[in-house]
Amino acid sequence: MRLACTTLYLHKGGSRAEEYEDAFYPRRGHVVYRRRSADSHLSKRFAVADGATESLLAGAWAGVLVRAFCVRVAPGRKEPHVTYARAIRQWSRYVDQYRDEREARAQPIRWYEEPGLEKGAFATFLGLQLDHDSDGLRWTAWALGDSCLLHVRDGHLVDAFPRQPGDTFDTSPPLAFSKGDVAVLAEYTECRSGTFRWNDAFLLLTDAVAAWSLGAVARGSLDWQQLLDIEGYGADAEAEFGQWVEGLRSTGEMKNDDVTVMRVSIEG
Amino acid sequence: MSDPFGAGDAGKTKAQGVADAVNRLLQELSIKCAKEEGVRDYFHIAVIGYGARVGPAFGGTLSGRDFVPISEVADNPARIEERMKKEDDGAGGLIERSVKFPIWFEAKAEGGTPMTAALTRAKSLVDSWLAQHPSSYPPIVIHLTDGESTDGDPSGVADEIKLQVSADGSVLLLNMHLSSEPGSPIRFPDNESGLPNDYARMLFRMSSYLPRHMQQLVAGEGQNASDGTKGFVFNAELPDVVSFLDIGTRTSELR
């Protein structure tokens, strides 16, 4: 089995590129994994997270979450508990280092930043694990918030998780919290699993593009299938993706927000 | 204007009560828009003071300015006071903690209450904003007052403010009457029946109907809210109007 993962993203219109607060892993725009031999077990993880606007260091927290899920995975450990516990541990060190670094460059924390740093950081989380072993092809996903997974076969939607076509998206989804209780975060996290086939694809989408895609599916429009054709190579692909998103924003079809599209294709 | 403010704030004048409310509003708005290493300009703010004169009310380096981006507001309070705040100590008691309280707007107890002139000035700022930013989120006028108008009936100019629109919706006029009068506070009523006098009824009529998302926030506080609910409080402390403002994903801890 060969897995090809392609990710394209764009910051919110009117913001600077460095103000993008989604995160994804694998971090490179295009990456391919292959099963080593016919009898080996291939298990790979993919994740997106969306840092909340009303939160300081939200993009950094989203980054910590996706790495905690995808990097140095311990097989058999209980998810999503392991990911949240690891992320919360790493976050406390991150914030201490951030404060030290601000002091070191003579930019101490300002009065208006302090309450947000005290409060903690918030982000949605969506993680996908794909397994290929002697039992066949299985997927498992965990979601907290409104970042969505779409399972696609032959250009048709097989499954959407955790939101469904026609669902409304609002500004108060449940969020992974850097000072949260692991058990509580896990309780709110939804989990789903299933089987997949050769040539299926999975899309991991943050909320603006997820709402647009699931809205299109609900209307019977095939526009969302354009996401299956994205190419992740180089500046031309990024520019083309940017123009496409900005076009949808300008007509009001897509909410003006950070956008992340990760496509995982299964190639036999 | 130098009357005592409220029963629980010994020694605080009405003017000081309003000034504290404005400063707290600017503080909370700055914190809401704060990101690491700066405040994002989700809002531009103008503060109009009215008393002996009607005009821009920012102090310090912002003095004389009308609309100021929120990042500049946050970085330029006239001064920062240290105030003691009582907090739960987690063991059933209270502890006092020093907190920073930025001041942009100083209390002034002088002159009358020229509400009509103040709202006329607000309307002219709204007009100029909309001429320059016709597609923006519609401006919100938050009118804080502690007394009755001394320059005539402001209802006409209030109606003119509410008729202004951007491509994204109607201008909102919220009337917040912060009072030292005895009596129960009234928050976001949807009819006039419980209002104590003609002045309260006039302010109610002058206020905009709350849009749906603001109704939901009022309802989330355990209060009835309907399409008839107005952006009006009477004889009350300043409510959390900053929570009415949407800038993106809201955060709250799961329990």
GROMACS .gro file of C-alpha atoms in nm, chain A residues 7 9 20-27 46-51 58-67 123-126 147 204-206 258-262:
model
   39
    7THR     CA    1  -0.176   1.960   0.236
    9TYR     CA    2  -0.349   2.601   0.351
   20TYR     CA    3  -0.231   3.152   1.034
   21GLU     CA    4  -0.340   2.952   1.341
   22ASP     CA    5  -0.434   2.611   1.198
   23ALA     CA    6  -0.178   2.334   1.222
   24PHE     CA    7  -0.128   2.003   1.044
   25TYR     CA    8   0.095   1.698   1.049
   26PRO     CA    9   0.282   1.568   0.848
   27ARG     CA   10   0.421   1.920   0.823
   46PHE     CA   11  -0.245   1.238   1.021
   47ALA     CA   12  -0.391   1.537   1.205
   48VAL     CA   13  -0.522   1.892   1.169
   49ALA     CA   14  -0.606   2.139   1.445
   50ASP     CA   15  -0.753   2.488   1.441
   51GLY     CA   16  -0.637   2.740   1.701
   58ALA     CA   17  -0.351   2.928   1.962
   59GLY     CA   18  -0.154   2.832   1.651
   60ALA     CA   19   0.135   2.705   1.863
   61TRP     CA   20  -0.106   2.498   2.076
   62ALA     CA   21  -0.265   2.354   1.761
   63GLY     CA   22   0.087   2.257   1.649
   64VAL     CA   23   0.163   2.089   1.981
   65LEU     CA   24  -0.160   1.888   1.956
   66VAL     CA   25  -0.100   1.751   1.606
   67ARG     CA   26   0.260   1.656   1.687
  123ALA     CA   27  -0.792   2.455   1.952
  124THR     CA   28  -1.002   2.198   1.771
  125PHE     CA   29  -0.841   1.860   1.707
  126LEU     CA   30  -0.892   1.596   1.439
  147SER     CA   31  -1.259   2.013   1.207
  204LEU     CA   32  -0.908   1.642   0.682
  205LEU     CA   33  -1.057   1.992   0.681
  206THR     CA   34  -1.070   2.283   0.924
  258ASP     CA   35  -0.785   3.016   0.812
  259VAL     CA   36  -0.825   2.722   0.574
  260THR     CA   37  -0.647   2.386   0.579
  261VAL     CA   38  -0.710   2.097   0.340
  262MET     CA   39  -0.523   1.769   0.389
   0.00000   0.00000   0.00000
